[in-house]
Tab-separated table of C-alpha atoms in Angstrom:
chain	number	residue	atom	x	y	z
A	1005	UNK	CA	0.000	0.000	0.000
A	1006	UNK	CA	1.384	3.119	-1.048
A	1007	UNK	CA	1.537	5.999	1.693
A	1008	UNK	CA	0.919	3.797	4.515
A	1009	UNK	CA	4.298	3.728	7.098
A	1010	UNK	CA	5.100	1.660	10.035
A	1011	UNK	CA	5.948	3.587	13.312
A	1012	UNK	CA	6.483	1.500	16.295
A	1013	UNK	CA	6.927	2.955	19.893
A	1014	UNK	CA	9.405	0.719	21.912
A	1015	UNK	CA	7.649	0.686	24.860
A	1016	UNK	CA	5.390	-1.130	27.000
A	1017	UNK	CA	1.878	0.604	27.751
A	1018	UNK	CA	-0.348	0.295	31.165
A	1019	UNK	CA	-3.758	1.747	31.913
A	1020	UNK	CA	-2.099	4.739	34.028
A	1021	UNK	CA	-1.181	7.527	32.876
A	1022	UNK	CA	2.832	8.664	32.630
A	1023	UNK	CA	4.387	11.927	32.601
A	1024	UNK	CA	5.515	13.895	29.009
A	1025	UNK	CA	8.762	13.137	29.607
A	1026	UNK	CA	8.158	9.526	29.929
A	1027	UNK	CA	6.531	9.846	26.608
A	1028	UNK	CA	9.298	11.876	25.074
A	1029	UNK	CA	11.829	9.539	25.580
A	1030	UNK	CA	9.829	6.227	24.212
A	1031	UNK	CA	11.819	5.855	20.380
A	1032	UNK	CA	10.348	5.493	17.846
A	1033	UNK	CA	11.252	3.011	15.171
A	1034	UNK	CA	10.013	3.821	11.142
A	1035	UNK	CA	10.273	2.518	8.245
A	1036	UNK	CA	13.572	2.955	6.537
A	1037	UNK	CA	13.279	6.062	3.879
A	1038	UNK	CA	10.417	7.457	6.077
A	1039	UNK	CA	10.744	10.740	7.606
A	1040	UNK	CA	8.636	11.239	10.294
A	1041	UNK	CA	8.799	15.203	9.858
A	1042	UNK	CA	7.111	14.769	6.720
A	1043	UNK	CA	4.163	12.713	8.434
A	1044	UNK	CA	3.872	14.141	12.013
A	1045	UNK	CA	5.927	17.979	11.556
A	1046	UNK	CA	7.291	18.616	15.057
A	1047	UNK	CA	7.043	14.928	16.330
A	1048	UNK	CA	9.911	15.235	19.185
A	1049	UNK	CA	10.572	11.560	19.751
A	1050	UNK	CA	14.200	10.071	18.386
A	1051	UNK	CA	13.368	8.020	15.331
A	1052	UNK	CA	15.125	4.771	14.054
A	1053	UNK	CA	15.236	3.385	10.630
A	1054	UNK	CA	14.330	-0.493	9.698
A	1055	UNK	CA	13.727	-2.067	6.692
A	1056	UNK	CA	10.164	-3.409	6.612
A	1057	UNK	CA	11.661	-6.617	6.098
A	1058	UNK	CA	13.205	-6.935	9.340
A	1059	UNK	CA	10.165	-6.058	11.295
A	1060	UNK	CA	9.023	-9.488	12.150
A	1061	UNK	CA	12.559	-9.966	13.855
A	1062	UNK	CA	12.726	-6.613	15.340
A	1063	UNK	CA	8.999	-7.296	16.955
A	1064	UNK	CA	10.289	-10.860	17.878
A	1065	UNK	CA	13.059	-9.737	19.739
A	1066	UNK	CA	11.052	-6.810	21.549
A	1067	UNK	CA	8.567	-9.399	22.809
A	1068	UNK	CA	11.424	-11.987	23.800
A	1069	UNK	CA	13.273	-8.970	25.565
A	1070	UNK	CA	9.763	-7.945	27.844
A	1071	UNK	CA	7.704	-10.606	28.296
A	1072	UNK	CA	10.375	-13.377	29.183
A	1073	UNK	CA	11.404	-11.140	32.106
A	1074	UNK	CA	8.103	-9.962	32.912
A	1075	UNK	CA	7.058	-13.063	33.981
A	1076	UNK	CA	10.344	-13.752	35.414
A	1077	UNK	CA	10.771	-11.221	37.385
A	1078	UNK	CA	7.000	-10.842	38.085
A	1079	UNK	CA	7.535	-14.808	40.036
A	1080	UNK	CA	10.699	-14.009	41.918
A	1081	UNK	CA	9.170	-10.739	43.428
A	1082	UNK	CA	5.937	-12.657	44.528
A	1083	UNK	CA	8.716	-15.373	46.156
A	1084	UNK	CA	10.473	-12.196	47.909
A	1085	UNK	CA	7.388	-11.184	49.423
A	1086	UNK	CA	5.676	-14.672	50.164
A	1087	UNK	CA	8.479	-16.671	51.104
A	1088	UNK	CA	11.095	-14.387	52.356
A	1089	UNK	CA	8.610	-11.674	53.938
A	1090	UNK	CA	10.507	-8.645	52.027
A	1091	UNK	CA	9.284	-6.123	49.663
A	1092	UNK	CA	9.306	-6.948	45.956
A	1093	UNK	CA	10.613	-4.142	44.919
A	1094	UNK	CA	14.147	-4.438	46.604
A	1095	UNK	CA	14.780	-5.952	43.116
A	1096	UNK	CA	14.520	-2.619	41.571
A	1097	UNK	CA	18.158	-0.646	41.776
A	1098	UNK	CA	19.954	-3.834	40.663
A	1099	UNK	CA	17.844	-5.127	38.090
A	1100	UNK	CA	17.438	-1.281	36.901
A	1101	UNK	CA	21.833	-1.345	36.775
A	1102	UNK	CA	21.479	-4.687	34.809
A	1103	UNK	CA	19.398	-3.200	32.402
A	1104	UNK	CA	21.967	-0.642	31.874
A	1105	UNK	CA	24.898	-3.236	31.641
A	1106	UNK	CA	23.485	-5.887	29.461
A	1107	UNK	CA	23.116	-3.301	26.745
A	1108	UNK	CA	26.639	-2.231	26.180
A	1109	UNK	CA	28.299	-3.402	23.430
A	1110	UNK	CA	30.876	-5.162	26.176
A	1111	UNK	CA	28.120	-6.418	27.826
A	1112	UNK	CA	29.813	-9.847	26.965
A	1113	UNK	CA	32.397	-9.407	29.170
A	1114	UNK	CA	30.526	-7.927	31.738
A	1115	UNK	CA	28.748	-11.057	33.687
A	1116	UNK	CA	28.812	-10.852	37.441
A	1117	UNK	CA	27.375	-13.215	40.160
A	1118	UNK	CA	27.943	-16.782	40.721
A	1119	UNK	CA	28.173	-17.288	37.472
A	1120	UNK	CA	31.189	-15.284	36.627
A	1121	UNK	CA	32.613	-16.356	39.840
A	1122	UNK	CA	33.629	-19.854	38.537
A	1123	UNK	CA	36.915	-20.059	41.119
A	1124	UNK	CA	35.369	-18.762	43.939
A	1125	UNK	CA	33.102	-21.073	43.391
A	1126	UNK	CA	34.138	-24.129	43.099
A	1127	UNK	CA	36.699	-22.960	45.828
A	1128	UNK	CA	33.362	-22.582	48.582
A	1129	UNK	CA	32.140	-25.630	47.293
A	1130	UNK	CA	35.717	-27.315	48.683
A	1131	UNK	CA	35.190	-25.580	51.872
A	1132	UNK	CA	32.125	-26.534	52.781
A	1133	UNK	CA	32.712	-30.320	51.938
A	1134	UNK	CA	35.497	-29.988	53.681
A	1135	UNK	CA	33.904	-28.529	56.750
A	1136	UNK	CA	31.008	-31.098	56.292
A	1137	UNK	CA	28.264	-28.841	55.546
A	1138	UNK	CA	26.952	-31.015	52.229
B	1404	UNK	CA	30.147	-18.254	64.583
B	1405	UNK	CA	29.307	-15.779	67.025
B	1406	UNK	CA	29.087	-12.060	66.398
B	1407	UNK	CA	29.594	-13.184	62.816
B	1408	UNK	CA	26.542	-11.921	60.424
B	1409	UNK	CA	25.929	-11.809	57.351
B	1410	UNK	CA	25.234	-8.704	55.093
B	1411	UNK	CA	24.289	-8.756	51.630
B	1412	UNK	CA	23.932	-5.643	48.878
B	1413	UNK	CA	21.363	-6.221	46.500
B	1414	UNK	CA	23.246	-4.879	43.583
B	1415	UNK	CA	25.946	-6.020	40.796
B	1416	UNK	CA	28.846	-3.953	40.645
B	1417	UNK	CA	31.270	-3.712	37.780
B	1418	UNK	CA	34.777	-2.558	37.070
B	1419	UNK	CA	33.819	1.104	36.955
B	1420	UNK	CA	32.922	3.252	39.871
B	1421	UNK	CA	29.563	5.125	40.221
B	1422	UNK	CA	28.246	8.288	41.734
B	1423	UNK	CA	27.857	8.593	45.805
B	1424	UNK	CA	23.911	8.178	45.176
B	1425	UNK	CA	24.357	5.415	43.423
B	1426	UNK	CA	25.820	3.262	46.448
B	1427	UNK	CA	23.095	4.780	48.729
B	1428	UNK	CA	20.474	3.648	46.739
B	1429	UNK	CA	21.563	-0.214	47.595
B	1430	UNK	CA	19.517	-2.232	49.655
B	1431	UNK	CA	21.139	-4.536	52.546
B	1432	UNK	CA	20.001	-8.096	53.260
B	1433	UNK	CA	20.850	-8.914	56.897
B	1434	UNK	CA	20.330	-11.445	59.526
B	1435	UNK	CA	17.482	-11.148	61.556
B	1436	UNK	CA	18.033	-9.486	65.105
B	1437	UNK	CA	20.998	-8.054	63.542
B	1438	UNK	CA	21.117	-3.907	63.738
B	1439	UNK	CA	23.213	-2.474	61.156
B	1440	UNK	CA	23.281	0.854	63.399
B	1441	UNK	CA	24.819	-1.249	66.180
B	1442	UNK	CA	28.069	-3.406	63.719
B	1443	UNK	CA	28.351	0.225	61.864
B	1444	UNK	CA	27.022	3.257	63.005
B	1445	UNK	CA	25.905	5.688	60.614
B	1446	UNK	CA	25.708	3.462	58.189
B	1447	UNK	CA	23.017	5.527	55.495
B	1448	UNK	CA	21.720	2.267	53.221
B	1449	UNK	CA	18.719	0.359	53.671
B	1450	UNK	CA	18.463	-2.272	55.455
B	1451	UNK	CA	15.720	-5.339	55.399
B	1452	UNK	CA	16.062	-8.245	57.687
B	1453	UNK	CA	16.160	-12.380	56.504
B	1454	UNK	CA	16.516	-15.776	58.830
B	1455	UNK	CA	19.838	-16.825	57.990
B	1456	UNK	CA	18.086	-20.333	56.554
B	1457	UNK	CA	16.465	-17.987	53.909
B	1458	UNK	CA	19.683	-17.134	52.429
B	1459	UNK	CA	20.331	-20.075	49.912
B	1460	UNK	CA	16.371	-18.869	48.434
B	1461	UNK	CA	17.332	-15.390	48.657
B	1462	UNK	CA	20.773	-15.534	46.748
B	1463	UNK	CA	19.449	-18.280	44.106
B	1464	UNK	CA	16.389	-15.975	43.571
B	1465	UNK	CA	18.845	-12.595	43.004
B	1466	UNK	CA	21.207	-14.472	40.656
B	1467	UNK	CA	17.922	-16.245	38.485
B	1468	UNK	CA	16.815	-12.739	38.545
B	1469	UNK	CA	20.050	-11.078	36.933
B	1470	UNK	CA	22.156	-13.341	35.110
B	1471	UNK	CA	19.480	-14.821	33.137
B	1472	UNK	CA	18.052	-11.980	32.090
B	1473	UNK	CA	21.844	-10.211	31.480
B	1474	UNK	CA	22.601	-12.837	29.190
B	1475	UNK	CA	19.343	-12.901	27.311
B	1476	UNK	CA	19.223	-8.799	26.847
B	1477	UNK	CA	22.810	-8.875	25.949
B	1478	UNK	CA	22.055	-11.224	22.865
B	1479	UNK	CA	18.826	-9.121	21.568
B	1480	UNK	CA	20.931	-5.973	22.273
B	1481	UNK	CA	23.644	-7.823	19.889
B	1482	UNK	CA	21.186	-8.591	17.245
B	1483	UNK	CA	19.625	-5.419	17.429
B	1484	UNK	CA	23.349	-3.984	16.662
B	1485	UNK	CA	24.325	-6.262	14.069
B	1486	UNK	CA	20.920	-7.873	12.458
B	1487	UNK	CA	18.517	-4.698	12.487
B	1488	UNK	CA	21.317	-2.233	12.921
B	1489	UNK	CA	19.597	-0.300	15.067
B	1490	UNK	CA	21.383	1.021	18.646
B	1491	UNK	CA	21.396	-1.416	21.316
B	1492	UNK	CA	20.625	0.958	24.189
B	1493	UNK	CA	17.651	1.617	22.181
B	1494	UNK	CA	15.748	-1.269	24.108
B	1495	UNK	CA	16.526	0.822	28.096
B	1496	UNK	CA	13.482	3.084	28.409
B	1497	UNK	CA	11.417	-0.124	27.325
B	1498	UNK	CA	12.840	-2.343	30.032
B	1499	UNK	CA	13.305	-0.087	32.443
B	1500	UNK	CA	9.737	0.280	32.143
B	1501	UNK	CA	9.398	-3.948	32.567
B	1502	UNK	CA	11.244	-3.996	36.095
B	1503	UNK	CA	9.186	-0.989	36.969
B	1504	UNK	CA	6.083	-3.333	35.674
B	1505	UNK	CA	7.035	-7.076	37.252
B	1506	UNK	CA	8.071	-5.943	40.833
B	1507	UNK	CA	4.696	-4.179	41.261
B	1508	UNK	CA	2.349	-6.411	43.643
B	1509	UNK	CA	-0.469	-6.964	41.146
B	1510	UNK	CA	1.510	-7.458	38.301
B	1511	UNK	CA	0.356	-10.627	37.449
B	1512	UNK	CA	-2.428	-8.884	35.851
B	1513	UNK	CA	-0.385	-6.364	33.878
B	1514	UNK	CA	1.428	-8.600	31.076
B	1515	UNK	CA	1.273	-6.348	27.979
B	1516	UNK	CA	2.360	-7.608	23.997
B	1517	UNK	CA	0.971	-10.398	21.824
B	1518	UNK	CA	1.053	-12.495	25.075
B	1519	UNK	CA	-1.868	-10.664	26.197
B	1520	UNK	CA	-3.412	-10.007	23.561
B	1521	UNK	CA	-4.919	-13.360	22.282
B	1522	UNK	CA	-8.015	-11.979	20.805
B	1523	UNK	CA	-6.133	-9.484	18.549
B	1524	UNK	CA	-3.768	-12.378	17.784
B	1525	UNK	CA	-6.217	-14.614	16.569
B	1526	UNK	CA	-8.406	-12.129	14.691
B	1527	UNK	CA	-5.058	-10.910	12.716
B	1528	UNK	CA	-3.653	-14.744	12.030
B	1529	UNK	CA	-7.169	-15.248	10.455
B	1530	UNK	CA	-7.141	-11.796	8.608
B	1531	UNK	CA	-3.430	-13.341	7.248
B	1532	UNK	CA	-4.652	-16.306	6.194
B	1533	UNK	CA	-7.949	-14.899	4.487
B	1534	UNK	CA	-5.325	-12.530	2.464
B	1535	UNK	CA	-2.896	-15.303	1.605
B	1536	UNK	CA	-0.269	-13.509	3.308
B	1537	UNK	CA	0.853	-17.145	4.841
């Protein structure tokens, strides 16, 4: 269809209302060769190009990045307050930092936690067999 | 051990240091009948008591919470980079938004995207298939 554009906000909507900044900062991501000046004059968002083509991917990966989490996230915060009597949203500073850090373009060399921790580790896991605590 | 306790931030910390608010803004885990004003006075954090036999829950449910989602955000933030080349940071005002979102007590009713809406879903598979677009 001629004249007819995509223009996607990347952002997740609730039934409250938000403040204009909040708004402001949501991009926006149009069709490549689009300009959204043309369509909307004065539109203040940031806008991002992507080839139609690639939308099914980009919406994919949107969805995977949210909802996976969501529910995630949504589970572990009903554990903190159910099983371990604090608030659920203790979660927020870190999870709001690893937000910032898996997005990096080092983010790959970034891991913390357990995980990263492979020496300490399996160096506690000595001690406490050792100790007799297993 | 006696007059041995444990106290846990709630945060992941990287190579690079951060602004005084930022440390401030960390939540401490500590034992239960522990006072944090009484092992360091002064000390300005927050600070929310757990039995020490909650720990093992508490620690699995903080790492679940932030390495799996690091390592899945890292990849879409990749592929948004390299497959849509589009910015990867693009995706932070969106999932900031999600941990805002999950940690709230009635989130379980606030799931937003194509997992929520089914009825949408359906009616534009059918519309699809009715144009041939499948």
């Amino acid at each position: 269809m001629d004249k007819v554009f995509a223009a996607h906000p990347l952002m997740t909507f609730g039934a409250g209302l938000q403040a204009p900044e909040w708004y402001r900062a949501i991009p926006f991501v149009v069709d490549k060769g689009v300009d959204m000046v043309d369509i909307l004059p004065g539109f203040p968002n940031g806008t991002f190009a992507l080839a139609p083509e690639q939308r099914a991917l980009y919406h994919a990966l949107c969805t995977l990045a949210g909802n996976s989490t969501f529910f995630l996230w949504q589970k572990i915060a009903h554990e903190f307050r159910h099983s371990l009597g604090l608030p659920g949203d203790l979660l927020a500073p870190f999870l709001h930092q690893v937000v910032a850090n898996a997005l990096q373009p080092e983010a790959a060399r970034m891991a913390t936690g357990p995980v990263a921790r492979v020496v300490t580790g399996k160096k506690n896991i000595g001690l406490r067999h050792e100790a007799g605590i297993d």
